[in-house]
mmCIF file of C-alpha atoms in Angstrom:
data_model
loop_
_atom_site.group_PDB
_atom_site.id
_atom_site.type_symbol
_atom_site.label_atom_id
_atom_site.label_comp_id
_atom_site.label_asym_id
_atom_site.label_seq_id
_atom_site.Cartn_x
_atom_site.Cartn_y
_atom_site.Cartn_z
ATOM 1 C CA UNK A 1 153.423 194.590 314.716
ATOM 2 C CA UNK A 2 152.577 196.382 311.402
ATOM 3 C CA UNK A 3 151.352 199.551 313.027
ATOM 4 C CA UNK A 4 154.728 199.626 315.315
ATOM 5 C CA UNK A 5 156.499 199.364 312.705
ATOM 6 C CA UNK A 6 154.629 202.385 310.645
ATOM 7 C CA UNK A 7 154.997 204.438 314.102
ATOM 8 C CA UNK A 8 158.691 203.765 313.150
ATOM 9 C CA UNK A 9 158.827 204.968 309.833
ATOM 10 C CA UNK A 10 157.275 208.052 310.339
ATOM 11 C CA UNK A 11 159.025 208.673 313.360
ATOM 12 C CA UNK A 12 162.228 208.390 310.853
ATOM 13 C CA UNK A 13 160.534 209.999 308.427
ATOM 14 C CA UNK A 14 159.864 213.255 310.940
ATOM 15 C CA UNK A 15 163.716 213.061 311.923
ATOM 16 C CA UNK A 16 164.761 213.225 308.567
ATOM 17 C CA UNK A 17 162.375 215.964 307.683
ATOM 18 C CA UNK A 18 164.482 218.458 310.571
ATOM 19 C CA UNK A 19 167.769 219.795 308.910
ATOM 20 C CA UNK A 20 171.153 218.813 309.037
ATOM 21 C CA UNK A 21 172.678 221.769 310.894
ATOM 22 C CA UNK A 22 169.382 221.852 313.986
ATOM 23 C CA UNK A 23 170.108 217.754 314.255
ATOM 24 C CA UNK A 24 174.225 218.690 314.735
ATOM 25 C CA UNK A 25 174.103 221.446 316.537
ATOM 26 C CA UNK A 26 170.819 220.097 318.501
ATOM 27 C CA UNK A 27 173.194 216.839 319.559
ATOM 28 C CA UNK A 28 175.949 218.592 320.618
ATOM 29 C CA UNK A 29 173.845 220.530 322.895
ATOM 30 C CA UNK A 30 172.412 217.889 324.803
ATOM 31 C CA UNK A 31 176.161 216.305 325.057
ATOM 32 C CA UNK A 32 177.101 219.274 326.320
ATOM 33 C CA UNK A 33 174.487 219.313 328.950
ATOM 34 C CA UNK A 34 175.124 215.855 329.906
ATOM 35 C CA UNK A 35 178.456 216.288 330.286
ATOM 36 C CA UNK A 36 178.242 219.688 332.535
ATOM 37 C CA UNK A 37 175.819 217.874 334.677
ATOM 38 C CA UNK A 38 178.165 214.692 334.704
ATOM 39 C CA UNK A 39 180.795 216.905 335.737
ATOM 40 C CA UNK A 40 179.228 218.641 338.566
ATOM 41 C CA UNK A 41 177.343 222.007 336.995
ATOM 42 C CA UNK A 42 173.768 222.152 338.029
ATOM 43 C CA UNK A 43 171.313 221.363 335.727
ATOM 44 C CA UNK A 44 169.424 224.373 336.167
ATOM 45 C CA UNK A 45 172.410 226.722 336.133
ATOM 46 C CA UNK A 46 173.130 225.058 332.285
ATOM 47 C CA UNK A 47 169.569 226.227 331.288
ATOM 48 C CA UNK A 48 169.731 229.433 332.661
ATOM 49 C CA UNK A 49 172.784 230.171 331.082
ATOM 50 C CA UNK A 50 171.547 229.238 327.601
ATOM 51 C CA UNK A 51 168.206 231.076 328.359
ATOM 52 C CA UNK A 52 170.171 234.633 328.799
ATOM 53 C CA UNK A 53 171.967 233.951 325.745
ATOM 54 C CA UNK A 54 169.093 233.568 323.879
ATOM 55 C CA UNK A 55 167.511 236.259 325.505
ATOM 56 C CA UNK A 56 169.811 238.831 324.317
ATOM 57 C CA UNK A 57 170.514 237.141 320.855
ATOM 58 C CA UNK A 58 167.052 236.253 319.082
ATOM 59 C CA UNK A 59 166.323 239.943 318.086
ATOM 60 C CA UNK A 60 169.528 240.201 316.403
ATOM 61 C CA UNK A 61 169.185 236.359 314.925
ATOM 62 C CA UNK A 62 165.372 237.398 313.977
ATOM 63 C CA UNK A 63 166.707 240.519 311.425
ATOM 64 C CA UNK A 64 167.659 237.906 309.680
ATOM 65 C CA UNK A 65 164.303 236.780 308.326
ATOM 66 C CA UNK A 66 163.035 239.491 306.552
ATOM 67 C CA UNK A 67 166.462 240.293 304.247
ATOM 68 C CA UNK A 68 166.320 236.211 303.473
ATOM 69 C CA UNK A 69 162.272 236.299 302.908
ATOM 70 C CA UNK A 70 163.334 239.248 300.385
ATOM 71 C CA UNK A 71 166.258 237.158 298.150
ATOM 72 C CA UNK A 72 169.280 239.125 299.089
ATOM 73 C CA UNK A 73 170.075 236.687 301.533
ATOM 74 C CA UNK A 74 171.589 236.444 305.237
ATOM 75 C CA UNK A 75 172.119 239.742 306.431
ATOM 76 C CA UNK A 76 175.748 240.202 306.402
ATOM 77 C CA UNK A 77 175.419 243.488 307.403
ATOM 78 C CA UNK A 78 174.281 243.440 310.173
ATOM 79 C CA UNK A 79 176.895 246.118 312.151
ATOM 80 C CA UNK A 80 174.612 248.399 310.036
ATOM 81 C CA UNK A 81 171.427 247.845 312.306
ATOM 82 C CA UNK A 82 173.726 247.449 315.708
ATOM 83 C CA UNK A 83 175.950 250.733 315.223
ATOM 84 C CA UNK A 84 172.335 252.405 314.098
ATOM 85 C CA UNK A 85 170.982 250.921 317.953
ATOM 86 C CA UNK A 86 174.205 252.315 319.600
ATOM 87 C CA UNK A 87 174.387 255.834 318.180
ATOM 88 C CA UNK A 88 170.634 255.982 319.824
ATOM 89 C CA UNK A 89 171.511 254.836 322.879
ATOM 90 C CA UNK A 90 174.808 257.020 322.667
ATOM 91 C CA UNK A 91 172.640 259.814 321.951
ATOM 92 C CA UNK A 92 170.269 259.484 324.676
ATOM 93 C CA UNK A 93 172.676 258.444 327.289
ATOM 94 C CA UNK A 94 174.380 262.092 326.485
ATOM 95 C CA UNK A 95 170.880 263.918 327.457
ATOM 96 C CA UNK A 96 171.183 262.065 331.301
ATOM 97 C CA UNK A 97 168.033 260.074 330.259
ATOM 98 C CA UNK A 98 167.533 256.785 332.692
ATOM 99 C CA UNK A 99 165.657 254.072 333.245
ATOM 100 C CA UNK A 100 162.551 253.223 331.726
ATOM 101 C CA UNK A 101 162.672 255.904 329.573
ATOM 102 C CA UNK A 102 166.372 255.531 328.308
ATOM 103 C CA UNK A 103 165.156 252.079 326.838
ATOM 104 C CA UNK A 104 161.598 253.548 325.287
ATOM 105 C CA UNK A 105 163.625 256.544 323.665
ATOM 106 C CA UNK A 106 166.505 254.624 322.812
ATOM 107 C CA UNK A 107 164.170 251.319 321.578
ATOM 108 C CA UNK A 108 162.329 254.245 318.893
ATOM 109 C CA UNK A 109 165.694 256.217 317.990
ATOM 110 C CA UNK A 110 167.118 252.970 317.208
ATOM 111 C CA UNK A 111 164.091 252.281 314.801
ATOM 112 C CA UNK A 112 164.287 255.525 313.040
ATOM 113 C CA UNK A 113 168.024 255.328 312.517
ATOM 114 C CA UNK A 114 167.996 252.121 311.534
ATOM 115 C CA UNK A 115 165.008 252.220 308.609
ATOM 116 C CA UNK A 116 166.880 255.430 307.202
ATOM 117 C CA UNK A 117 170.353 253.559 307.347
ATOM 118 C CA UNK A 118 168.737 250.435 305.761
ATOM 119 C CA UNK A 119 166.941 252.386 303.079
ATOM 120 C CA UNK A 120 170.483 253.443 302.004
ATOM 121 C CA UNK A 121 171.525 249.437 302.109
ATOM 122 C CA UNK A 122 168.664 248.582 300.591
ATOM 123 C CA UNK A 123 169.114 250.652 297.547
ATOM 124 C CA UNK A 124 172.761 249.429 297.690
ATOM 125 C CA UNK A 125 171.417 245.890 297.658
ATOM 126 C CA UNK A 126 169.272 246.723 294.376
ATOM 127 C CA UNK A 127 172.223 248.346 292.708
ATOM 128 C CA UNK A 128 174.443 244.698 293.518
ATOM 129 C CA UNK A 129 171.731 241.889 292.601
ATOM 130 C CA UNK A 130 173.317 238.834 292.392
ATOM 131 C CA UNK A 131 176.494 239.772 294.904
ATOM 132 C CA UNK A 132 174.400 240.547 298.109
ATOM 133 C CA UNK A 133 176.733 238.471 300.143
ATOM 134 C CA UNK A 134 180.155 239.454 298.877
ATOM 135 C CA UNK A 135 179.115 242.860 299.090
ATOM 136 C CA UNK A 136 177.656 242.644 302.669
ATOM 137 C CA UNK A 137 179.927 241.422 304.896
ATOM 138 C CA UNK A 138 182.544 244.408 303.888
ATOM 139 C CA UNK A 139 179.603 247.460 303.792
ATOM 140 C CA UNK A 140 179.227 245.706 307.802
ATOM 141 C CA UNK A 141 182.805 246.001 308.308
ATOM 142 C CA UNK A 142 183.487 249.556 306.480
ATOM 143 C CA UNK A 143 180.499 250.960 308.709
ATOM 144 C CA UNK A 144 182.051 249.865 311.353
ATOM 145 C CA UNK A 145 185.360 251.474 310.400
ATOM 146 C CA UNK A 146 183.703 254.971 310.408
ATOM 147 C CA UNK A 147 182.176 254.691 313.315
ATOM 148 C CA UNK A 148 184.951 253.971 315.495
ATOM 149 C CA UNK A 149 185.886 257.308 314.389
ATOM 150 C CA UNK A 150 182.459 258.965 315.396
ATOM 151 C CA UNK A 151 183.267 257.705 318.662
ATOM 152 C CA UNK A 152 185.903 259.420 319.169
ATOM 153 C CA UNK A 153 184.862 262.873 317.684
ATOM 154 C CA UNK A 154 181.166 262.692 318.662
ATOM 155 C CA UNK A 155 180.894 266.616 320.724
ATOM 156 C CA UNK A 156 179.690 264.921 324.146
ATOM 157 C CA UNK A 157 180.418 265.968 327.279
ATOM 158 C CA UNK A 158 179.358 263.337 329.495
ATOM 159 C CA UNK A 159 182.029 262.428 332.931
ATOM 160 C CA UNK A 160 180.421 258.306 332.568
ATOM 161 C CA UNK A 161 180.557 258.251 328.836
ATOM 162 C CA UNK A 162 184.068 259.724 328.053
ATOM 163 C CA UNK A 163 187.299 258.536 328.348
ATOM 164 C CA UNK A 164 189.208 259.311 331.648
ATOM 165 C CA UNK A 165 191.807 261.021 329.958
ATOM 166 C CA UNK A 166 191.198 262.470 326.404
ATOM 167 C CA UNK A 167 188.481 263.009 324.230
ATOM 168 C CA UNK A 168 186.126 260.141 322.849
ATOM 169 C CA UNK A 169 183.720 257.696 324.222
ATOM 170 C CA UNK A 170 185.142 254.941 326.612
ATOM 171 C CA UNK A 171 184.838 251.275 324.863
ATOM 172 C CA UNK A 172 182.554 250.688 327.127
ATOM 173 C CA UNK A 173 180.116 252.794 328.817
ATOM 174 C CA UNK A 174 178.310 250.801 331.747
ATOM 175 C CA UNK A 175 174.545 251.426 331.933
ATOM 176 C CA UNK A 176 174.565 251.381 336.178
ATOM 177 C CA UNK A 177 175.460 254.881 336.018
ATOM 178 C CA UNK A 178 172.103 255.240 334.418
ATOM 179 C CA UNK A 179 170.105 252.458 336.315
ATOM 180 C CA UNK A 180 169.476 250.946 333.210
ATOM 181 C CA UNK A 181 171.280 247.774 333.142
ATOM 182 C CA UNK A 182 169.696 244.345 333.183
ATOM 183 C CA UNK A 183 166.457 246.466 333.207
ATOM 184 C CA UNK A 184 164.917 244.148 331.037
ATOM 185 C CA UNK A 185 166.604 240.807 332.361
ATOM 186 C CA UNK A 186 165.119 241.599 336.140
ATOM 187 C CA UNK A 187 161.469 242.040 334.966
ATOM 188 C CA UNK A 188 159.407 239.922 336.261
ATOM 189 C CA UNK A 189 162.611 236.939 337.115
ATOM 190 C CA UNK A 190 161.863 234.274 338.716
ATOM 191 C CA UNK A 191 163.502 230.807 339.284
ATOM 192 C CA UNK A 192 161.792 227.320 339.141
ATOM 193 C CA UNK A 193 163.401 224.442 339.656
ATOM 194 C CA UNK A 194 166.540 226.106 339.689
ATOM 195 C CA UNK A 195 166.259 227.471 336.058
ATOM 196 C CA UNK A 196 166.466 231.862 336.391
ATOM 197 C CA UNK A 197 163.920 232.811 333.954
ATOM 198 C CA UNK A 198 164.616 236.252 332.341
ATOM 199 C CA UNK A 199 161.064 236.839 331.842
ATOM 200 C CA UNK A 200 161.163 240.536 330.802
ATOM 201 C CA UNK A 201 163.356 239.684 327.470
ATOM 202 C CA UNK A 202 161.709 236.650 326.490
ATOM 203 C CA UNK A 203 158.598 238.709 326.887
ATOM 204 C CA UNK A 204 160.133 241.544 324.244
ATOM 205 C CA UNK A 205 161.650 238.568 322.225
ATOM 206 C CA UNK A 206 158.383 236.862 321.631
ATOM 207 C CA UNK A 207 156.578 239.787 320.985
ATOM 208 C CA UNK A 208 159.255 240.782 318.356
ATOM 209 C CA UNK A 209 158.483 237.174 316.925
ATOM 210 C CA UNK A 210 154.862 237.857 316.958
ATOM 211 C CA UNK A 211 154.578 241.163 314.970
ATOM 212 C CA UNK A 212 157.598 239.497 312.290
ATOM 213 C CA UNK A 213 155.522 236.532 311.803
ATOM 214 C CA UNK A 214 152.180 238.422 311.704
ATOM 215 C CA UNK A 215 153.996 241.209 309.306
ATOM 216 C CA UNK A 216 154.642 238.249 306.929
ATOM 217 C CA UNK A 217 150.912 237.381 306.567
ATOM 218 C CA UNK A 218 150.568 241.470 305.489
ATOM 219 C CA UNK A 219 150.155 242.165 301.511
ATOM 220 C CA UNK A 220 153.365 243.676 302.062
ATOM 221 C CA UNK A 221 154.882 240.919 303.671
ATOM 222 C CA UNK A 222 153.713 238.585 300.933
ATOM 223 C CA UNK A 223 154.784 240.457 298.580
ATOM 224 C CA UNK A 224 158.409 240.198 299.943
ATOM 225 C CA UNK A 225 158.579 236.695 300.252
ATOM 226 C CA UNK A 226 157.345 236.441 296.426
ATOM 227 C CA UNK A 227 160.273 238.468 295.318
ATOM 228 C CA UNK A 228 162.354 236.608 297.457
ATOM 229 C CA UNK A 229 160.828 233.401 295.943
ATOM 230 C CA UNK A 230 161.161 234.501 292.182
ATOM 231 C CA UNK A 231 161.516 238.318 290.885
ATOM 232 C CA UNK A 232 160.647 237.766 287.686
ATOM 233 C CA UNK A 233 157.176 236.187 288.505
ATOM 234 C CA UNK A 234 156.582 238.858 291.493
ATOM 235 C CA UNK A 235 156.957 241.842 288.737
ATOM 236 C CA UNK A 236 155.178 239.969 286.098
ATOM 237 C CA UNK A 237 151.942 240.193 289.183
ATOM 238 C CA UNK A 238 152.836 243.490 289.531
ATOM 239 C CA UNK A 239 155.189 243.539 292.414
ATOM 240 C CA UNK A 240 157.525 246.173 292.637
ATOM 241 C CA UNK A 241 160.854 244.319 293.230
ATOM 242 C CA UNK A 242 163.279 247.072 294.350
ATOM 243 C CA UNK A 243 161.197 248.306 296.892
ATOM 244 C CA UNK A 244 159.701 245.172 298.328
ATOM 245 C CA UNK A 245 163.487 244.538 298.777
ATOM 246 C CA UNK A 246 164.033 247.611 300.228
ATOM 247 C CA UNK A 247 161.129 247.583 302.779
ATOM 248 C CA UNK A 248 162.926 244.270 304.039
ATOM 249 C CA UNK A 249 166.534 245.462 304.450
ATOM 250 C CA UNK A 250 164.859 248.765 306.440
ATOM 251 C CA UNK A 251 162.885 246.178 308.644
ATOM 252 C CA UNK A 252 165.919 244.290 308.975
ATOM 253 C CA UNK A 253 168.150 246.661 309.892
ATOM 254 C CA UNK A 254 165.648 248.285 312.609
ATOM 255 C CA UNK A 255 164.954 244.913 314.260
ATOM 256 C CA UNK A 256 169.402 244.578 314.155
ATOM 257 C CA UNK A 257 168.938 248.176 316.017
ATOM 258 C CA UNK A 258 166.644 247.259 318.359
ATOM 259 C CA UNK A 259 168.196 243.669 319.508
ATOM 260 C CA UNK A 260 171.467 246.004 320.018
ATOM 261 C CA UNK A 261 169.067 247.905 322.591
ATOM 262 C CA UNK A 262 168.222 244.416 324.122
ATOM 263 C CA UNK A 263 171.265 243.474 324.331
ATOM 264 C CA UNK A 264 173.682 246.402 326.235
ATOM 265 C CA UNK A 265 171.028 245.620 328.784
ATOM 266 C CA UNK A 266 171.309 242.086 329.693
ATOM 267 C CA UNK A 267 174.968 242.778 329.756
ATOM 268 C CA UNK A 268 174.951 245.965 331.666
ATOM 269 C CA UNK A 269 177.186 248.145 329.141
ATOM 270 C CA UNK A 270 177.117 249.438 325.452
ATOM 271 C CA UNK A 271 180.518 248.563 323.925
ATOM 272 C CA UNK A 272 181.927 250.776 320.872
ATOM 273 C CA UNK A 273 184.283 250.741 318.460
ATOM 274 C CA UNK A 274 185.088 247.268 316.976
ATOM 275 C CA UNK A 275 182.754 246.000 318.817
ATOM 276 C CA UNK A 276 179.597 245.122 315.952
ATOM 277 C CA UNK A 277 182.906 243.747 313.741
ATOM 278 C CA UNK A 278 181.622 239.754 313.662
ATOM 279 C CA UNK A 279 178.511 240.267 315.150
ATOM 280 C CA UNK A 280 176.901 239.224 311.974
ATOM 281 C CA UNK A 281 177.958 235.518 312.157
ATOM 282 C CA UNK A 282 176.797 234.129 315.002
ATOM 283 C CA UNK A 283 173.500 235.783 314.211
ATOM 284 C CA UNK A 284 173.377 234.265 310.748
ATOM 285 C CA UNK A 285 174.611 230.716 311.716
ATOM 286 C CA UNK A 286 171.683 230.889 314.958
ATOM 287 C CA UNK A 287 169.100 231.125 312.111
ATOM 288 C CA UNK A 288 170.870 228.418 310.104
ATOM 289 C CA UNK A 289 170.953 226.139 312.759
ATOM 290 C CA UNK A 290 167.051 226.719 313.343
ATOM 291 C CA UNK A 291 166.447 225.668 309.626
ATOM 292 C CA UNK A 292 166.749 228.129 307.916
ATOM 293 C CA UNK A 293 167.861 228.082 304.353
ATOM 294 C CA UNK A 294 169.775 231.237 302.239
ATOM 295 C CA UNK A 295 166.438 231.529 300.807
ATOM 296 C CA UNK A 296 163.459 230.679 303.361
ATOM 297 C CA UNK A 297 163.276 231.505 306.570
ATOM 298 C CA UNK A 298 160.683 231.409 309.342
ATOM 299 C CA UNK A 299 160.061 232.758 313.076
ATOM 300 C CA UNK A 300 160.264 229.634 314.081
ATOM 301 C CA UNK A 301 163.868 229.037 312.724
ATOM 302 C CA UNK A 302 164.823 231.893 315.193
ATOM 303 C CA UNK A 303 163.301 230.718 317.458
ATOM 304 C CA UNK A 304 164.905 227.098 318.096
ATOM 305 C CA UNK A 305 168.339 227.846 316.414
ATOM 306 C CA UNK A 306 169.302 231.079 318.544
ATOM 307 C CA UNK A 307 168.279 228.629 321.733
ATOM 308 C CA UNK A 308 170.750 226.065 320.374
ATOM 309 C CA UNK A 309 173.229 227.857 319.037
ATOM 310 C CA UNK A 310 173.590 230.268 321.780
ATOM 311 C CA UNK A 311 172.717 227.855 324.436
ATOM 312 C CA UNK A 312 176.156 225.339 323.068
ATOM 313 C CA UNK A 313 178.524 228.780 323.092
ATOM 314 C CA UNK A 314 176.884 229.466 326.361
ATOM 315 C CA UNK A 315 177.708 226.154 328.512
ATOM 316 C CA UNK A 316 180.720 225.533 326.139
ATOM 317 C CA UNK A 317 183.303 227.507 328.517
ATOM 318 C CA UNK A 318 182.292 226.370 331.904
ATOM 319 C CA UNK A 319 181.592 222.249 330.640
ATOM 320 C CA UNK A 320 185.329 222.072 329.113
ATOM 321 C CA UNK A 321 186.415 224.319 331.899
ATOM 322 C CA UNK A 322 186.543 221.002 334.228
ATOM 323 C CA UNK A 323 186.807 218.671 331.409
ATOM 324 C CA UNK A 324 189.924 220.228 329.700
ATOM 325 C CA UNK A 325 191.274 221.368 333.723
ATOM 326 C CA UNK A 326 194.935 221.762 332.115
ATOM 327 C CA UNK A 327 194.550 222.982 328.986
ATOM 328 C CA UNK A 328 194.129 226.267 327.538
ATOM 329 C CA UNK A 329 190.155 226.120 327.914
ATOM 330 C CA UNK A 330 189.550 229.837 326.659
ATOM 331 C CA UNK A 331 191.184 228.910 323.160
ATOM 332 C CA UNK A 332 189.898 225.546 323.262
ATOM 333 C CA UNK A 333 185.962 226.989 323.236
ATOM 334 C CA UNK A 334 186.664 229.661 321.074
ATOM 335 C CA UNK A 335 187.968 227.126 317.933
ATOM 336 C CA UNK A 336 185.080 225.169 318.869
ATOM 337 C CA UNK A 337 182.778 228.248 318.672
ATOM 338 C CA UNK A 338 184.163 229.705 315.850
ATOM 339 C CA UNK A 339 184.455 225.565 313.740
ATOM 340 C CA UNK A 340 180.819 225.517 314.618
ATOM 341 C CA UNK A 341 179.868 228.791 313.805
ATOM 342 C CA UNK A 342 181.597 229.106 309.990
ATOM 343 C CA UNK A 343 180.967 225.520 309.342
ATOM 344 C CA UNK A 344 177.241 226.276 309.555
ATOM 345 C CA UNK A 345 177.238 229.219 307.504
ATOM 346 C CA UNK A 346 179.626 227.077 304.798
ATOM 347 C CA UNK A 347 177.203 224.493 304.624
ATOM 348 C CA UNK A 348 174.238 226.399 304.351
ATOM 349 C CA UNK A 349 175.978 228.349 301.558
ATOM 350 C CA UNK A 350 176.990 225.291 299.930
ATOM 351 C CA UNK A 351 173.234 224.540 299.434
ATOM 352 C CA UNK A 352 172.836 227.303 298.198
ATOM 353 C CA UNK A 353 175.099 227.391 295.406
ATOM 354 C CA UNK A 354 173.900 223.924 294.686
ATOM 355 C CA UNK A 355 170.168 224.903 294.338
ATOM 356 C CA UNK A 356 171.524 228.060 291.853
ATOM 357 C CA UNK A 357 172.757 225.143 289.895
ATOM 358 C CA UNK A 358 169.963 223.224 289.739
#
């Protein structure tokens, strides 16, 4: 009796030990589930769903983790990193490249443009300590701005990447006309049990894991998640702060370029313009969901909160699609995705503001 009832406690003591936002979040997924299934969607069509989602989010979710490690915080900015991944593959698409090789040039462009362009935040992150995140969020949007008018003005002269009539690049340019879409998303597929496994991006996503875990057990990597932990005691060892902050927001910022890459794929088109606006959020609340705090974050947050989080806004439309049959389902899903969504990121700020305190 004594030893069920110690099986208990730590059973409640392992449930307790998982955050708020993952047990939520993690809840409403499953009721979710149950209910599409209840309501006729197969159960393998539910997981599939939530697998492509995270498939083409956990890159862009995962550039989170080195800008927290570092102590400015989510990264806000993300737009930075995703208009960085879209001028590459803008760039390359304009030289007729295809394939294969569109995503291997346009996977290293992206990396270039996106350490110089995070240097630049990064140094604009050491010039703000202490407003990271009210800075952020408007450096993403202002980016943004100016690059809607690159678009337009860019001198390419491309019949599948302008607009039909007019200058500038269409909103969206599909990647068929290159035979690049869902290049990724069709290697190596398979089905079982009625789940379609992506395997090609969860291959690319795991190995993205990998090397940001494995980076993190670096002297470098260290480093970064002492300044992140306390500056003053990293430069009292010797640590220099600004550029171990820095080094993150350039790794951050490439990894945002790169999921961009992953991403135009599994959807078949790169979309312009506005487009990057908001794409910070549901990144930020994915890794929030996973765990993570403002100030610690691991792989394996990414990991388990871009599943959930993108797995709920995945199955969210077609569930209340039957459930809600006369009712305005597309506005019904979006308050739910966007209540969700901000409510995470309020709470998890909310913590953080308490722990300044304290």
């Amino acid at each position: 009796m004594s030893e069920k009832v110690t099986e208990n406690v730590s059973f409640l003591s392992l449930i307790r030990k998982i955050p708020f936002s993952t047990r939520a979040v993690g809840l409403f997924y499953i009721a979710v589930v149950i209910t599409g299934v209840v309501v006729g969607w197969p159960f393998g069509m539910l997981i599939s769903s939530s697998l492509h989602l995270f498939g083409v989010w956990a890159i862009l979710t995962l550039a989170n983790v080195p800008s927290i490690q570092s102590g400015t915080g989510p990264n806000f900015a993300l737009p930075i990193g995703i208009v960085s991944g879209l001028l590459a593959m803008v760039l390359i698409l304009a030289m007729n490249v295809m394939g294969w090789m569109f995503m291997l040039l346009s996977t290293i462009l992206a990396i270039i443009l996106g350490s110089i362009a995070g240097f630049f935040y990064g140094r604009l992150m050491n010039a703000v300590k202490g407003s990271e995140m009210a800075i952020a969020p408007y450096t993403g949007f202002a980016i943004t701005a100016i690059f809607g008018l690159v678009w337009l003005t860019l001198p390419i002269d491309h019949p599948n990447m302008l607009f039909f009539l007019g200058d500038g690049l269409r909103h969206q340019i599909p990647l068929d006309y290159f035979n690049a879409n869902f290049i990724l998303a069709n290697l190596l597929q398979f089905e079982i049990a009625g789940v379609t496994v992506r395997t090609g991006e969860l291959i690319v996503v795991f190995v993205a894991c990998a090397l940001m875990w494995l980076f993190f057990r670096t002297k470098t990597g260290i480093a970064i998640s002492a300044v992140g932990r306390s500056p003053m005691f990293a430069k009292a060892a010797g640590i220099n702060v600004n550029r171990s902050r820095i080094i993150a927001n350039m790794i951050s910022t490439a990894v945002a370029a790169v999921g961009i890459v992953v991403y135009a794929q599994g959807f078949g088109f790169v979309q312009l313009y506005d487009f990057p606006m908001f794409f910070a959020f549901p990144a930020i609340a994915g890794i929030l969901v996973g765990g993570a705090s403002g100030q610690r974050a691991r792989v394996m947050n990414v990991i388990v909160g871009a599943f959930l989080f993108q797995g709920l806004l995945a199955l969210a439309l077609p569930v209340f699609t039957r459930v809600l049959a006369d009712t305005d389902v597309g506005g019904v899903v979006n308050q739910i995705r966007m209540i969700v969504q901000n409510g995470i990121i309020l709470y998890a700020l909310a913590l953080m503001a308490r722990g300044a305190k304290q």
